[in-house]
Amino acid sequence: MSKISEKNLIGESVRRREDFRFLTGRGRYIDDIKLDGMAHAAMLRSPHAHADITKIDASAASEIEGVLCVFTGAEWKAAGYGTIPTKSAVRKFKDGSDLKEPPHHAIAIDRVRHVGEIVAVVVAETRDIAKEALDAIEVYYAPLPAVTGLKQAAAEGAPQVWDLAPGNVCLDFGLGNEEAQKKAFAEADHIVTLDLVNNRVTAVPIEPRGAVAGYDAASENFTLWNSSQNIHANRDTIAEAALKIDKSKLHHLAPDVGGGFGAKNGVYPEPILICHAARLIGRPVKWINDRAESFLSDTHGRDQVSTVQLALDKDGQFRGLRTETLGNLGAYCGTVGPFTPTGGSSRTQGGPYKFDAIYYTAKAIFTNTAPLDPYRGAGRPEASYQIDRIIDYAADVLGFDADELRRKNLVPKAMLPMKTPMGLDVDCGDFPEVYKRTMAMTDRAGYAKRKADSEARGMKRGFGVCAYLECTGGGPKEHAVVNFRDDGKVGLAVGSHSTGMGHETAFSQLLAGHLWLAIDDVVFTQGDTDATPLGGGHGGSRGMEVGGSAVLQTSRAVVAKGKEIAAHLFETTSDKIEFEDGSFFEPGTNHTMTIRDVIDASNDPDKLPDGVQPGCLNIGTTFERGIISIPNGSHAAEVEVDPETGVVKATHYWVVDDFGTIINPLLADGQVMGGVAQGIGQALLEEIVYDETGQLLTGSLMDYAMPRADDIPPMHVGYFEDAPTAKNLLGVKGAGEAGCVGAPPAIVNAVCDALKGYGVKHIDMPLTPEKVWRAIRAAQA
Amino acid sequence: MYPFDVKIPTDLAAARKAFEDADDGLFLAGGQTLIPVMKQRLAMPGTVIALERISDLAGIKAGGSEITIGAMTRHAAVAADPDIAKAIPALAKLAGGIGDPQVRNRGTIGGSLANNDPAADYPAAALGLGATIITDKREIAVDQFFKGMFETALDAGEIITAVRFPMPECAAYVKLQHPATRFAMVGVMVAKVGSTVRVAVTGAAPSVFRATEMEAALTLKFEPNALDGITIAADGLNNDIHASREYRAHLIGVLARRAAQEAIS
Ligand SMILES: Cc1cc2nc3c(=O)[nH]c(=O)nc-3n(C[C@H](O)[C@H](O)[C@H](O)COP(=O)(O)OP(=O)(O)OC[C@H]3O[C@@H](n4cnc5c(N)ncnc54)[C@H](O)[C@@H]3O)c2cc1C
């Protein structure tokens, strides 16, 4: 094998190419798309959490000037459209029976099951007219009892969301060796039990969901621009399952997407409904959710309650772990929905710690709330919270030092590679070293003084840690295709999808770096089902792992083909050709040509070997990941609590991550910091709240508390790069979700540490001022 | 948003006439409340009458023992004004703690008082400092001004033109931010004006109110520990997912003590 330099640009903090566009208002989001004759759709959403629709009278709405059409579930049913299926990877109950999947129509037929469910669609000349017409539709509801809370829904006699799912159970699940777990518990000196709530949150992307649908009657083709994170897979579902057309009849595009965090992963009703509308009226149709609708109808995340049990010996050695979880699904199975609380939350149980045995069991539960689907991390943050929270809790109640417990129980490097009790393949890493490096950053020496300063001001200071282990996920395949254009630019299209993370920079950097081309010459395309034959979208921190590997693999294929061309022109064989510093050359001769010469030659029939076609460098390859990667790291947080008001302020934050090779530290930092900010949001501020009747109490940014810049402390981020994985071509492990995997336990541990003196043992997230105040009062009572 | 007409009068008489001529007229000041509620289709004025171009409605005048702030004065201007910083620093701090820079550059003192949001900051300043609300028709002592949630003594079509604040001996405003809105979950203004002590509480009840028992205690001794033992009844206080009435009652005590401390330091 000839030596190829991959050094150029890899590891460099290349500035984000896309930011100029984004920061100067020149991005192309869905609402920027304006087509000739475009009409506007608005959705009438149910005000009831559970009700029969006895009658809908849309006649007055239809007569409003400017209204083009109104349709309801009755028309939808008559038109014979299909339902939106779940793609959950876990599909069987423990006893082997199938998961309970209710029919998910794009529009409610006869009954609504959550507030915000669509009951009618208006299409009009303008958005304002469409919205106004919504008020003129009369819907008659016969309300039914509703259930929103997990424990209530799982209880005997609870209102039933679906007849086909008795007890509201969609799916149950178990992973691990329960017998071994029970044995470990029986042998252990201590068993500590902690009930945990993982609060329900929502993504609040800056760009709300929206779509534009067009229909060409001549070809019977749909074009759908959709603020989606996963256009290939969703095209298949929208076309084949819902619209019942061949997938070749749907061109699915996502231009710039303003944030997703999982909430744009799934298939939603609205894009399907406006495809129908576009065909019905013969004009393009746009729909944009407003912020209030986003809270009602975006998929939510987390919402699990768990009982966690940790068994340990008297010297602090962990023996066994058992977690029993109820996970809220909302009223329907989301695209991934049932997987998150089952398989998704099971795999990283136990984190980076050594256990004899672990058993995880869960039930996925229907409620009269908006559907849930992945939210950044999707199961791994839940697992990480469970293990790292119970470690601090166990240390507190049993009198151990939490730091000592962690150091004692982290899987030592010598044990790698290993399979965890949950079956995860951990090939490389050094958890104790990563933990040590994090602790070394944390300025423990200055802590006593900071704590004393806090005390002097009547404040309580606390320190918390989380050593996390997570895993990548999402579609295993990715395609990258290059196109050397005659204007000197290089087209690069990848099926992985950025919703702001910076793929345009990172992928261009990989291609340009490998081929020694100018990054500015790379013209990047994503989010277009015509541009790549397949695409895995965005999710599971897979972008660099799978997409980046596809780019590198394609780059390598270009170099290999370039060698054939050079060999032909040098009248030798390609195994004699080397590629370095942007030149193809034959060592020991004066034969050399630059990559640019080779690109030119690739388009010139006179310069190509027999049988090789011009354009032969325009190569696309598909990379397929074999085994998922294991990002890991340690987080540490310092907080200050005002015991009189209960207000928590995070003051310091430190992270060391093992993401394998770091391609672009600037982008990696962005992922870590954004993820940590999101994790701090979940730990301290964010919560979706429904009342018992199913009304959403946090339906706007006036009630749903998002973190702001001043809620986020300065962050110190470091990387452990000594253990690149061999599971993909780049040695990367996935950076996208780790931040919000580690932050919630680190923050909650820090707050509980601060309040130890009061006897506070645990507070459920979000740690709002009132909850903290009450916890202090309760502990002192 | 529903369609509406816009009128941009340049004097008060024209503004009044525009209001009389309109079917459903509403004045627009900084628009930081009105525009969002119109977008949410919760307000549907037929005519929006912008006050922005009316001369003399904005500006800050310090004279003698009083400071007069024009109704259209932006929060940012109050926060940055040197006379206010000197005479009533608590008021500058309060204005500088409203919302975010965008809100402070648009929102006005007149709009905030006319709106009387239960969680707004300015009502606490006006009530706590004993301000006088000046309208195009009359002067209203602040104790007569706030009538209930989003309700004031203003007649339909009456325009606040300015607010007059007495210069206090000392004053302080302490607010616990609502985690989502950054309005006051509870905010307490403690002020000593002449020999009178006033304690105004916002965010805690349907409308800003005076904590009279605290006022009496601080009148006897203007020190934080004068408030020890005084509890505020939770009955009638706001109760929502962010703060129960018991917690709000507790916060009033904590924040009042902190404000008293700040006022004397
Ligand atoms: C994101 C955000 C955060 C905010 N945070 C805070 C906060 O922390 N604390 C806080 O106190 N406020 C906060 N506000 C509200 C802000 O201070 C507004 O400026 C204020 O409530 C209304 O003032 P305005 O000038 O914008 O009035 P507008 O919205 O223009 O008008 C409000 C109402 O008052 C009437 N009105 C306006 N001016 C007059 C007048 N001169 N005479 C008679 N009627 C009049 C209008 O007709 C309307 O009904 C926030 C607002 C936003 C959008």
mmCIF file of N, CA, C and O in Angstrom, chain A residues 340-405:
data_model
loop_
_atom_site.group_PDB
_atom_site.id
_atom_site.type_symbol
_atom_site.label_atom_id
_atom_site.label_comp_id
_atom_site.label_asym_id
_atom_site.label_seq_id
_atom_site.Cartn_x
_atom_site.Cartn_y
_atom_site.Cartn_z
ATOM 1 N N THR A 340 -36.911 3.774 22.485
ATOM 2 C CA THR A 340 -36.110 4.593 23.406
ATOM 3 C C THR A 340 -36.154 4.089 24.846
ATOM 4 O O THR A 340 -35.092 3.854 25.435
ATOM 5 N N PRO A 341 -37.342 3.882 25.429
ATOM 6 C CA PRO A 341 -37.309 3.431 26.827
ATOM 7 C C PRO A 341 -36.933 1.952 26.981
ATOM 8 O O PRO A 341 -36.635 1.521 28.088
ATOM 9 N N THR A 342 -36.939 1.208 25.887
ATOM 10 C CA THR A 342 -36.633 -0.228 25.984
ATOM 11 C C THR A 342 -35.176 -0.451 25.590
ATOM 12 O O THR A 342 -34.275 -0.235 26.380
ATOM 13 N N GLY A 343 -34.964 -0.810 24.331
ATOM 14 C CA GLY A 343 -33.600 -1.057 23.872
ATOM 15 C C GLY A 343 -32.684 0.136 24.051
ATOM 16 O O GLY A 343 -31.541 0.010 24.491
ATOM 17 N N GLY A 344 -33.199 1.309 23.719
ATOM 18 C CA GLY A 344 -32.366 2.513 23.731
ATOM 19 C C GLY A 344 -31.828 2.866 25.098
ATOM 20 O O GLY A 344 -30.726 3.407 25.214
ATOM 21 N N SER A 345 -32.599 2.578 26.130
ATOM 22 C CA SER A 345 -32.158 2.930 27.483
ATOM 23 C C SER A 345 -31.418 1.779 28.160
ATOM 24 O O SER A 345 -30.944 1.923 29.284
ATOM 25 N N SER A 346 -31.359 0.647 27.470
ATOM 26 C CA SER A 346 -30.791 -0.539 28.123
ATOM 27 C C SER A 346 -29.299 -0.702 27.888
ATOM 28 O O SER A 346 -28.568 -1.141 28.768
ATOM 29 N N ARG A 347 -28.838 -0.315 26.693
ATOM 30 C CA ARG A 347 -27.515 -0.772 26.263
ATOM 31 C C ARG A 347 -26.371 -0.213 27.088
ATOM 32 O O ARG A 347 -25.352 -0.853 27.271
ATOM 33 N N THR A 348 -26.523 0.994 27.570
ATOM 34 C CA THR A 348 -25.411 1.593 28.312
ATOM 35 C C THR A 348 -25.667 1.574 29.813
ATOM 36 O O THR A 348 -25.030 2.307 30.564
ATOM 37 N N GLN A 349 -26.585 0.723 30.245
ATOM 38 C CA GLN A 349 -26.804 0.562 31.688
ATOM 39 C C GLN A 349 -25.486 0.193 32.362
ATOM 40 O O GLN A 349 -24.735 -0.642 31.869
ATOM 41 N N GLY A 350 -25.246 0.824 33.477
ATOM 42 C CA GLY A 350 -24.008 0.508 34.197
ATOM 43 C C GLY A 350 -22.858 1.404 33.811
ATOM 44 O O GLY A 350 -21.833 1.415 34.492
ATOM 45 N N GLY A 351 -22.997 2.143 32.715
ATOM 46 C CA GLY A 351 -21.969 3.097 32.312
ATOM 47 C C GLY A 351 -20.603 2.450 32.169
ATOM 48 O O GLY A 351 -20.491 1.292 31.780
ATOM 49 N N PRO A 352 -19.546 3.182 32.489
ATOM 50 C CA PRO A 352 -18.187 2.662 32.313
ATOM 51 C C PRO A 352 -17.705 1.863 33.529
ATOM 52 O O PRO A 352 -16.508 1.706 33.719
ATOM 53 N N TYR A 353 -18.654 1.400 34.349
ATOM 54 C CA TYR A 353 -18.278 0.720 35.583
ATOM 55 C C TYR A 353 -18.383 -0.793 35.417
ATOM 56 O O TYR A 353 -19.159 -1.303 34.612
ATOM 57 N N LYS A 354 -17.624 -1.469 36.256
ATOM 58 C CA LYS A 354 -17.535 -2.927 36.165
ATOM 59 C C LYS A 354 -18.620 -3.563 37.039
ATOM 60 O O LYS A 354 -18.792 -3.188 38.200
ATOM 61 N N PHE A 355 -19.350 -4.478 36.449
ATOM 62 C CA PHE A 355 -20.417 -5.172 37.175
ATOM 63 C C PHE A 355 -20.350 -6.675 36.910
ATOM 64 O O PHE A 355 -20.001 -7.089 35.797
ATOM 65 N N ASP A 356 -20.738 -7.457 37.890
ATOM 66 C CA ASP A 356 -20.906 -8.897 37.650
ATOM 67 C C ASP A 356 -22.113 -9.115 36.756
ATOM 68 O O ASP A 356 -22.095 -9.964 35.874
ATOM 69 N N ALA A 357 -23.175 -8.357 37.026
ATOM 70 C CA ALA A 357 -24.409 -8.591 36.279
ATOM 71 C C ALA A 357 -25.292 -7.347 36.316
ATOM 72 O O ALA A 357 -25.284 -6.595 37.298
ATOM 73 N N ILE A 358 -26.028 -7.176 35.238
ATOM 74 C CA ILE A 358 -26.972 -6.059 35.147
ATOM 75 C C ILE A 358 -28.261 -6.611 34.539
ATOM 76 O O ILE A 358 -28.220 -7.426 33.619
ATOM 77 N N TYR A 359 -29.362 -6.146 35.071
ATOM 78 C CA TYR A 359 -30.627 -6.476 34.419
ATOM 79 C C TYR A 359 -31.442 -5.206 34.256
ATOM 80 O O TYR A 359 -31.585 -4.408 35.190
ATOM 81 N N TYR A 360 -31.934 -5.023 33.042
ATOM 82 C CA TYR A 360 -32.753 -3.849 32.738
ATOM 83 C C TYR A 360 -34.109 -4.320 32.249
ATOM 84 O O TYR A 360 -34.198 -5.203 31.390
ATOM 85 N N THR A 361 -35.133 -3.756 32.812
ATOM 86 C CA THR A 361 -36.472 -4.118 32.332
ATOM 87 C C THR A 361 -37.323 -2.855 32.225
ATOM 88 O O THR A 361 -37.145 -1.917 33.007
ATOM 89 N N ALA A 362 -38.183 -2.826 31.229
ATOM 90 C CA ALA A 362 -38.951 -1.599 30.986
ATOM 91 C C ALA A 362 -40.294 -1.912 30.367
ATOM 92 O O ALA A 362 -40.492 -2.961 29.752
ATOM 93 N N LYS A 363 -41.194 -0.974 30.554
ATOM 94 C CA LYS A 363 -42.471 -1.005 29.849
ATOM 95 C C LYS A 363 -42.670 0.321 29.141
ATOM 96 O O LYS A 363 -42.436 1.378 29.741
ATOM 97 N N ALA A 364 -43.093 0.252 27.906
ATOM 98 C CA ALA A 364 -43.422 1.462 27.152
ATOM 99 C C ALA A 364 -44.930 1.660 27.234
ATOM 100 O O ALA A 364 -45.704 0.752 26.934
ATOM 101 N N ILE A 365 -45.315 2.852 27.677
ATOM 102 C CA ILE A 365 -46.704 3.099 28.097
ATOM 103 C C ILE A 365 -47.357 4.198 27.251
ATOM 104 O O ILE A 365 -46.770 5.259 27.038
ATOM 105 N N PHE A 366 -48.570 3.915 26.810
ATOM 106 C CA PHE A 366 -49.346 4.956 26.113
ATOM 107 C C PHE A 366 -50.001 5.912 27.110
ATOM 108 O O PHE A 366 -50.466 5.485 28.169
ATOM 109 N N THR A 367 -50.036 7.183 26.755
ATOM 110 C CA THR A 367 -50.767 8.185 27.544
ATOM 111 C C THR A 367 -51.424 9.160 26.576
ATOM 112 O O THR A 367 -51.097 9.189 25.386
ATOM 113 N N ASN A 368 -52.299 9.991 27.088
ATOM 114 C CA ASN A 368 -52.955 11.003 26.244
ATOM 115 C C ASN A 368 -52.102 12.263 26.164
ATOM 116 O O ASN A 368 -52.497 13.350 26.597
ATOM 117 N N THR A 369 -50.921 12.094 25.626
ATOM 118 C CA THR A 369 -49.998 13.221 25.457
ATOM 119 C C THR A 369 -49.380 13.121 24.069
ATOM 120 O O THR A 369 -49.527 12.099 23.388
ATOM 121 N N ALA A 370 -48.680 14.168 23.674
ATOM 122 C CA ALA A 370 -48.029 14.148 22.360
ATOM 123 C C ALA A 370 -47.048 12.979 22.298
ATOM 124 O O ALA A 370 -46.476 12.588 23.315
ATOM 125 N N PRO A 371 -46.865 12.399 21.112
ATOM 126 C CA PRO A 371 -45.937 11.273 20.995
ATOM 127 C C PRO A 371 -44.511 11.666 21.389
ATOM 128 O O PRO A 371 -44.106 12.813 21.245
ATOM 129 N N LEU A 372 -43.779 10.675 21.900
ATOM 130 C CA LEU A 372 -42.372 10.879 22.227
ATOM 131 C C LEU A 372 -41.497 10.157 21.213
ATOM 132 O O LEU A 372 -41.887 9.133 20.664
ATOM 133 N N ASP A 373 -40.354 10.714 20.979
ATOM 134 C CA ASP A 373 -39.406 10.126 20.046
ATOM 135 C C ASP A 373 -38.020 10.521 20.528
ATOM 136 O O ASP A 373 -37.896 11.175 21.552
ATOM 137 N N PRO A 374 -36.977 10.118 19.804
ATOM 138 C CA PRO A 374 -35.641 10.432 20.316
ATOM 139 C C PRO A 374 -35.438 11.918 20.582
ATOM 140 O O PRO A 374 -35.943 12.771 19.856
ATOM 141 N N TYR A 375 -34.722 12.178 21.637
ATOM 142 C CA TYR A 375 -34.266 13.521 21.969
ATOM 143 C C TYR A 375 -32.803 13.342 22.328
ATOM 144 O O TYR A 375 -32.471 12.478 23.147
ATOM 145 N N ARG A 376 -31.944 14.085 21.696
ATOM 146 C CA ARG A 376 -30.492 14.008 21.861
ATOM 147 C C ARG A 376 -30.035 12.999 22.935
ATOM 148 O O ARG A 376 -30.156 13.254 24.121
ATOM 149 N N GLY A 377 -29.562 11.896 22.487
ATOM 150 C CA GLY A 377 -29.081 10.868 23.415
ATOM 151 C C GLY A 377 -30.012 9.673 23.516
ATOM 152 O O GLY A 377 -29.562 8.534 23.613
ATOM 153 N N ALA A 378 -31.315 9.953 23.519
ATOM 154 C CA ALA A 378 -32.349 8.928 23.408
ATOM 155 C C ALA A 378 -32.058 7.628 24.139
ATOM 156 O O ALA A 378 -31.788 6.603 23.545
ATOM 157 N N GLY A 379 -32.081 7.671 25.454
ATOM 158 C CA GLY A 379 -31.900 6.447 26.228
ATOM 159 C C GLY A 379 -30.563 6.424 26.952
ATOM 160 O O GLY A 379 -30.481 5.985 28.094
ATOM 161 N N ARG A 380 -29.529 6.906 26.292
ATOM 162 C CA ARG A 380 -28.222 6.907 26.973
ATOM 163 C C ARG A 380 -28.160 7.946 28.086
ATOM 164 O O ARG A 380 -27.583 7.663 29.152
ATOM 165 N N PRO A 381 -28.743 9.137 27.904
ATOM 166 C CA PRO A 381 -28.755 10.065 29.046
ATOM 167 C C PRO A 381 -29.523 9.488 30.235
ATOM 168 O O PRO A 381 -29.140 9.692 31.392
ATOM 169 N N GLU A 382 -30.595 8.765 29.936
ATOM 170 C CA GLU A 382 -31.385 8.169 31.005
ATOM 171 C C GLU A 382 -30.528 7.159 31.776
ATOM 172 O O GLU A 382 -30.484 7.148 33.011
ATOM 173 N N ALA A 383 -29.839 6.294 31.017
ATOM 174 C CA ALA A 383 -29.011 5.269 31.654
ATOM 175 C C ALA A 383 -27.875 5.900 32.452
ATOM 176 O O ALA A 383 -27.559 5.471 33.566
ATOM 177 N N SER A 384 -27.279 6.914 31.885
ATOM 178 C CA SER A 384 -26.159 7.583 32.545
ATOM 179 C C SER A 384 -26.625 8.254 33.836
ATOM 180 O O SER A 384 -25.951 8.196 34.875
ATOM 181 N N TYR A 385 -27.796 8.872 33.773
ATOM 182 C CA TYR A 385 -28.356 9.515 34.964
ATOM 183 C C TYR A 385 -28.585 8.469 36.052
ATOM 184 O O TYR A 385 -28.281 8.689 37.228
ATOM 185 N N GLN A 386 -29.105 7.316 35.639
ATOM 186 C CA GLN A 386 -29.421 6.276 36.621
ATOM 187 C C GLN A 386 -28.160 5.806 37.353
ATOM 188 O O GLN A 386 -28.097 5.819 38.577
ATOM 189 N N ILE A 387 -27.143 5.435 36.620
ATOM 190 C CA ILE A 387 -25.971 4.877 37.290
ATOM 191 C C ILE A 387 -25.202 5.952 38.052
ATOM 192 O O ILE A 387 -24.818 5.759 39.207
ATOM 193 N N ASP A 388 -24.985 7.102 37.434
ATOM 194 C CA ASP A 388 -24.142 8.073 38.138
ATOM 195 C C ASP A 388 -24.868 8.790 39.265
ATOM 196 O O ASP A 388 -24.235 9.296 40.191
ATOM 197 N N ARG A 389 -26.165 8.801 39.199
ATOM 198 C CA ARG A 389 -26.910 9.374 40.307
ATOM 199 C C ARG A 389 -26.915 8.401 41.488
ATOM 200 O O ARG A 389 -26.750 8.803 42.638
ATOM 201 N N ILE A 390 -27.096 7.107 41.183
ATOM 202 C CA ILE A 390 -27.177 6.164 42.311
ATOM 203 C C ILE A 390 -25.805 5.961 42.953
ATOM 204 O O ILE A 390 -25.722 5.626 44.134
ATOM 205 N N ILE A 391 -24.753 6.211 42.225
ATOM 206 C CA ILE A 391 -23.426 6.110 42.845
ATOM 207 C C ILE A 391 -23.300 7.164 43.944
ATOM 208 O O ILE A 391 -22.901 6.860 45.075
ATOM 209 N N ASP A 392 -23.656 8.400 43.626
ATOM 210 C CA ASP A 392 -23.550 9.444 44.648
ATOM 211 C C ASP A 392 -24.524 9.193 45.792
ATOM 212 O O ASP A 392 -24.208 9.441 46.954
ATOM 213 N N TYR A 393 -25.692 8.699 45.435
ATOM 214 C CA TYR A 393 -26.686 8.421 46.464
ATOM 215 C C TYR A 393 -26.181 7.320 47.399
ATOM 216 O O TYR A 393 -26.259 7.429 48.632
ATOM 217 N N ALA A 394 -25.634 6.263 46.792
ATOM 218 C CA ALA A 394 -25.116 5.145 47.594
ATOM 219 C C ALA A 394 -23.975 5.631 48.472
ATOM 220 O O ALA A 394 -23.890 5.270 49.660
ATOM 221 N N ALA A 395 -23.098 6.453 47.909
ATOM 222 C CA ALA A 395 -21.979 6.972 48.699
ATOM 223 C C ALA A 395 -22.512 7.737 49.901
ATOM 224 O O ALA A 395 -22.021 7.584 51.023
ATOM 225 N N ASP A 396 -23.543 8.529 49.660
ATOM 226 C CA ASP A 396 -24.110 9.348 50.725
ATOM 227 C C ASP A 396 -24.752 8.486 51.812
ATOM 228 O O ASP A 396 -24.442 8.642 52.995
ATOM 229 N N VAL A 397 -25.608 7.556 51.400
ATOM 230 C CA VAL A 397 -26.336 6.806 52.436
ATOM 231 C C VAL A 397 -25.464 5.742 53.105
ATOM 232 O O VAL A 397 -25.697 5.387 54.247
ATOM 233 N N LEU A 398 -24.446 5.238 52.405
ATOM 234 C CA LEU A 398 -23.618 4.184 53.002
ATOM 235 C C LEU A 398 -22.319 4.715 53.591
ATOM 236 O O LEU A 398 -21.549 3.972 54.185
ATOM 237 N N GLY A 399 -22.063 6.001 53.358
ATOM 238 C CA GLY A 399 -20.859 6.589 53.937
ATOM 239 C C GLY A 399 -19.585 6.358 53.148
ATOM 240 O O GLY A 399 -18.499 6.349 53.702
ATOM 241 N N PHE A 400 -19.714 6.134 51.841
ATOM 242 C CA PHE A 400 -18.510 6.053 51.009
ATOM 243 C C PHE A 400 -18.159 7.435 50.478
ATOM 244 O O PHE A 400 -18.981 8.348 50.468
ATOM 245 N N ASP A 401 -16.941 7.536 49.958
ATOM 246 C CA ASP A 401 -16.555 8.724 49.209
ATOM 247 C C ASP A 401 -16.874 8.448 47.732
ATOM 248 O O ASP A 401 -16.439 7.433 47.173
ATOM 249 N N ALA A 402 -17.663 9.326 47.119
ATOM 250 C CA ALA A 402 -18.128 9.062 45.746
ATOM 251 C C ALA A 402 -16.959 8.955 44.769
ATOM 252 O O ALA A 402 -16.963 8.119 43.861
ATOM 253 N N ASP A 403 -15.959 9.789 44.975
ATOM 254 C CA ASP A 403 -14.788 9.765 44.099
ATOM 255 C C ASP A 403 -14.089 8.407 44.199
ATOM 256 O O ASP A 403 -13.703 7.807 43.193
ATOM 257 N N GLU A 404 -13.993 7.916 45.428
ATOM 258 C CA GLU A 404 -13.339 6.628 45.642
ATOM 259 C C GLU A 404 -14.160 5.506 44.991
ATOM 260 O O GLU A 404 -13.605 4.594 44.366
ATOM 261 N N LEU A 405 -15.485 5.599 45.141
ATOM 262 C CA LEU A 405 -16.344 4.577 44.533
ATOM 263 C C LEU A 405 -16.133 4.537 43.020
ATOM 264 O O LEU A 405 -16.053 3.467 42.420
#
